[in-house]
Amino acid sequence: MIVIVDYDTGNTLNVKKALDYLAIDNQLSADPAVIMAASGLILPGVGAFKTAMNALQQRHLISVIQAFAATGKPLLGICLGMQLLFDRSEEFGETQGLGLIPGQVVAIPTKEGITIPHMGWNTNTLTQNDPFAAGFANQATYFVHSYYVQTKSAYTLATTDYGQPLTSIVRRQNILGTQFHPEKSGAIGLAGLQRFKEMTDHATLSSH
């Protein structure tokens, strides 16, 4: 079963509806035992980084998500959920993240012709070969964000152009993230969620 972390961040129900549509066994939960027993974990998110981290802390879920990541089972962060995987964010003052992938979250630079937030459909350009990211190559997906992730190229699988390249898909071993919303990205996004499910079927457990 795939578990969606339930911490009142806006798009949890849309993610669940997408998994239900795909007939993927899933559950919304904030129960540590349920989360740790999952075959795969999805961390959704809409809104501000600081608010989301506070919500995770209030529910005592920060260490639980970190422990799940250490099992080697697949973990997918979506939109703000992807940003939470990193070390820190400058949104509304510096806030520590989950520290699962090295990097930081910073504001999208304001430039002539660039409207903030970055909202709508934009194309993904692969920067590495990866079975999860491959289906998004040169495909448009739906974005809504004002901040973006700065991380090493080793962890960047794809970017999208919005005045400059913005990180759109990341991966560090079993930990993945999409800046876009696959649950709002039509057939392309649904296929990505299906690939994540297939990853959970073939995950090799490890401690790292």
C-alpha positions as semicolon CSV with decimal commas, in nm:
position;residue;x (nm);y (nm);z (nm)
1;M;0,000;0,000;0,000
2;I;0,111;0,356;-0,075
3;V;0,053;0,596;0,213
4;I;-0,007;0,969;0,158
5;V;0,113;1,176;0,453
6;D;-0,196;1,346;0,598
7;Y;-0,103;1,683;0,746
8;D;-0,359;1,930;0,609
9;T;-0,159;2,079;0,322
10;G;-0,419;2,117;0,051
11;N;-0,358;1,865;-0,225
12;T;-0,373;1,540;-0,027
13;L;-0,723;1,455;-0,149
14;N;-0,633;1,526;-0,512
15;V;-0,337;1,289;-0,485
16;K;-0,563;1,025;-0,330
17;K;-0,821;1,069;-0,607
18;A;-0,549;1,018;-0,868
19;L;-0,428;0,696;-0,702
20;D;-0,788;0,577;-0,664
21;Y;-0,844;0,644;-1,036
22;L;-0,540;0,428;-1,113
23;A;-0,673;0,156;-0,879
24;I;-0,358;0,183;-0,668
25;D;-0,407;0,069;-0,308
26;N;-0,353;0,379;-0,093
27;Q;-0,435;0,541;0,237
28;L;-0,420;0,892;0,386
29;S;-0,255;0,868;0,726
30;A;-0,059;1,051;0,994
31;D;-0,014;0,733;1,199
32;P;0,358;0,650;1,233
33;A;0,291;0,274;1,232
34;V;0,087;0,296;0,911
35;I;0,351;0,516;0,747
36;M;0,637;0,283;0,837
37;A;0,445;-0,020;0,708
38;A;0,380;0,140;0,367
39;S;0,542;0,007;0,052
40;G;0,580;0,365;-0,069
41;L;0,522;0,709;0,080
42;I;0,396;1,028;-0,086
43;L;0,455;1,365;0,081
44;P;0,225;1,619;-0,083
45;G;0,222;1,989;-0,010
46;V;0,068;2,324;-0,102
47;G;0,146;2,654;0,069
48;A;0,439;2,783;0,272
49;F;0,745;2,580;0,371
50;K;0,747;2,702;0,732
51;T;0,378;2,626;0,782
52;A;0,422;2,275;0,643
53;M;0,726;2,196;0,858
54;N;0,539;2,323;1,165
55;A;0,246;2,096;1,077
56;L;0,478;1,796;1,046
57;Q;0,644;1,883;1,376
58;Q;0,311;1,920;1,557
59;R;0,215;1,572;1,437
60;H;0,557;1,428;1,534
61;L;0,609;1,318;1,174
62;I;0,952;1,463;1,093
63;S;1,148;1,174;1,243
64;V;0,895;0,925;1,104
65;I;0,945;1,046;0,746
66;Q;1,322;1,044;0,796
67;A;1,303;0,689;0,932
68;F;1,090;0,578;0,637
69;A;1,344;0,726;0,395
70;A;1,618;0,525;0,568
71;T;1,440;0,196;0,492
72;G;1,516;0,231;0,122
73;K;1,148;0,219;0,027
74;P;1,038;0,478;-0,233
75;L;0,941;0,824;-0,108
76;L;0,792;1,085;-0,342
77;G;0,759;1,454;-0,255
78;I;0,515;1,659;-0,465
79;C;0,541;2,039;-0,512
80;L;0,600;2,183;-0,164
81;G;0,647;1,822;-0,052
82;M;0,950;1,803;-0,282
83;Q;1,093;2,123;-0,133
84;L;1,052;1,984;0,220
85;L;1,293;1,702;0,132
86;F;1,582;1,951;0,128
87;D;1,796;2,108;0,400
88;R;1,639;2,452;0,431
89;S;1,417;2,719;0,279
90;E;1,443;3,099;0,283
91;E;1,063;3,141;0,253
92;F;0,938;3,367;0,538
93;G;1,277;3,340;0,706
94;E;1,512;3,043;0,710
95;T;1,343;2,717;0,806
96;Q;1,505;2,375;0,835
97;G;1,368;2,101;0,613
98;L;1,381;1,722;0,635
99;G;1,744;1,707;0,521
100;L;1,695;1,404;0,296
101;I;1,854;1,563;-0,012
102;P;2,128;1,828;0,008
103;G;2,013;2,168;-0,114
104;Q;1,810;2,477;-0,038
105;V;1,486;2,641;-0,146
106;V;1,505;3,001;-0,271
107;A;1,275;3,253;-0,438
108;I;1,233;3,244;-0,815
109;P;1,414;3,559;-0,938
110;T;1,192;3,838;-1,065
111;K;1,272;3,932;-1,424
112;E;1,098;4,121;-1,701
113;G;0,828;3,899;-1,849
114;I;0,837;3,657;-1,555
115;T;0,526;3,647;-1,336
116;I;0,549;3,507;-0,983
117;P;0,422;3,252;-0,900
118;H;0,522;3,023;-1,183
119;M;0,176;2,888;-1,260
120;G;0,054;2,669;-1,542
121;W;0,189;2,415;-1,788
122;N;0,559;2,400;-1,866
123;T;0,790;2,150;-2,034
124;N;1,037;1,925;-1,855
125;T;1,388;1,880;-1,996
126;L;1,572;1,572;-1,869
127;T;1,925;1,625;-1,739
128;Q;1,984;1,258;-1,648
129;N;1,858;0,923;-1,766
130;D;1,625;0,780;-1,502
131;P;1,334;0,534;-1,530
132;F;1,103;0,749;-1,319
133;A;1,180;1,075;-1,499
134;A;1,195;0,931;-1,851
135;G;0,821;0,952;-1,907
136;F;0,827;1,326;-1,837
137;A;1,094;1,401;-2,100
138;N;0,984;1,694;-2,320
139;Q;0,635;1,670;-2,167
140;A;0,437;1,957;-2,016
141;T;0,320;1,927;-1,655
142;Y;0,134;2,162;-1,421
143;F;0,332;2,392;-1,190
144;V;0,231;2,632;-0,910
145;H;0,524;2,770;-0,709
146;S;0,711;3,088;-0,614
147;Y;1,023;2,916;-0,477
148;Y;1,250;2,657;-0,632
149;V;1,518;2,410;-0,528
150;Q;1,890;2,472;-0,569
151;T;2,075;2,141;-0,551
152;K;2,366;1,956;-0,708
153;S;2,333;1,833;-1,064
154;A;2,380;1,480;-0,928
155;Y;2,034;1,502;-0,769
156;T;1,863;1,684;-1,058
157;L;1,679;1,467;-1,310
158;A;1,494;1,741;-1,500
159;T;1,448;2,115;-1,524
160;T;1,187;2,348;-1,668
161;D;1,258;2,689;-1,817
162;Y;1,102;2,993;-1,654
163;G;1,342;3,279;-1,713
164;Q;1,612;3,033;-1,610
165;P;1,625;2,656;-1,558
166;L;1,424;2,559;-1,249
167;T;1,464;2,215;-1,091
168;S;1,153;2,009;-1,170
169;I;1,243;1,646;-1,083
170;V;1,494;1,531;-0,822
171;R;1,620;1,200;-0,693
172;R;1,860;1,073;-0,431
173;Q;1,850;0,693;-0,427
174;N;1,496;0,599;-0,313
175;I;1,392;0,962;-0,250
176;L;1,221;1,139;-0,541
177;G;1,048;1,471;-0,591
178;T;0,849;1,657;-0,854
179;Q;0,808;2,034;-0,838
180;F;0,501;1,999;-1,058
181;H;0,173;1,832;-0,960
182;P;0,146;1,492;-1,132
183;E;-0,209;1,461;-1,001
184;K;-0,300;1,775;-1,203
185;S;-0,093;1,691;-1,511
186;G;-0,333;1,469;-1,705
187;A;-0,228;1,137;-1,853
188;I;0,143;1,223;-1,830
189;G;0,117;1,285;-1,455
190;L;-0,093;0,976;-1,393
191;A;0,163;0,765;-1,577
192;G;0,429;0,907;-1,344
193;L;0,228;0,802;-1,039
194;Q;0,192;0,456;-1,193
195;R;0,571;0,437;-1,236
196;F;0,613;0,532;-0,871
197;K;0,377;0,250;-0,776
198;E;0,584;0,008;-0,984
199;M;0,894;0,125;-0,798
200;T;0,726;0,031;-0,469
201;D;0,664;-0,319;-0,607
202;H;1,036;-0,372;-0,674
203;A;1,203;-0,175;-0,394
204;T;1,507;-0,324;-0,227
205;L;1,516;-0,240;0,141
206;S;1,835;-0,094;0,274
207;S;1,969;0,119;0,555
208;H;2,167;0,426;0,453
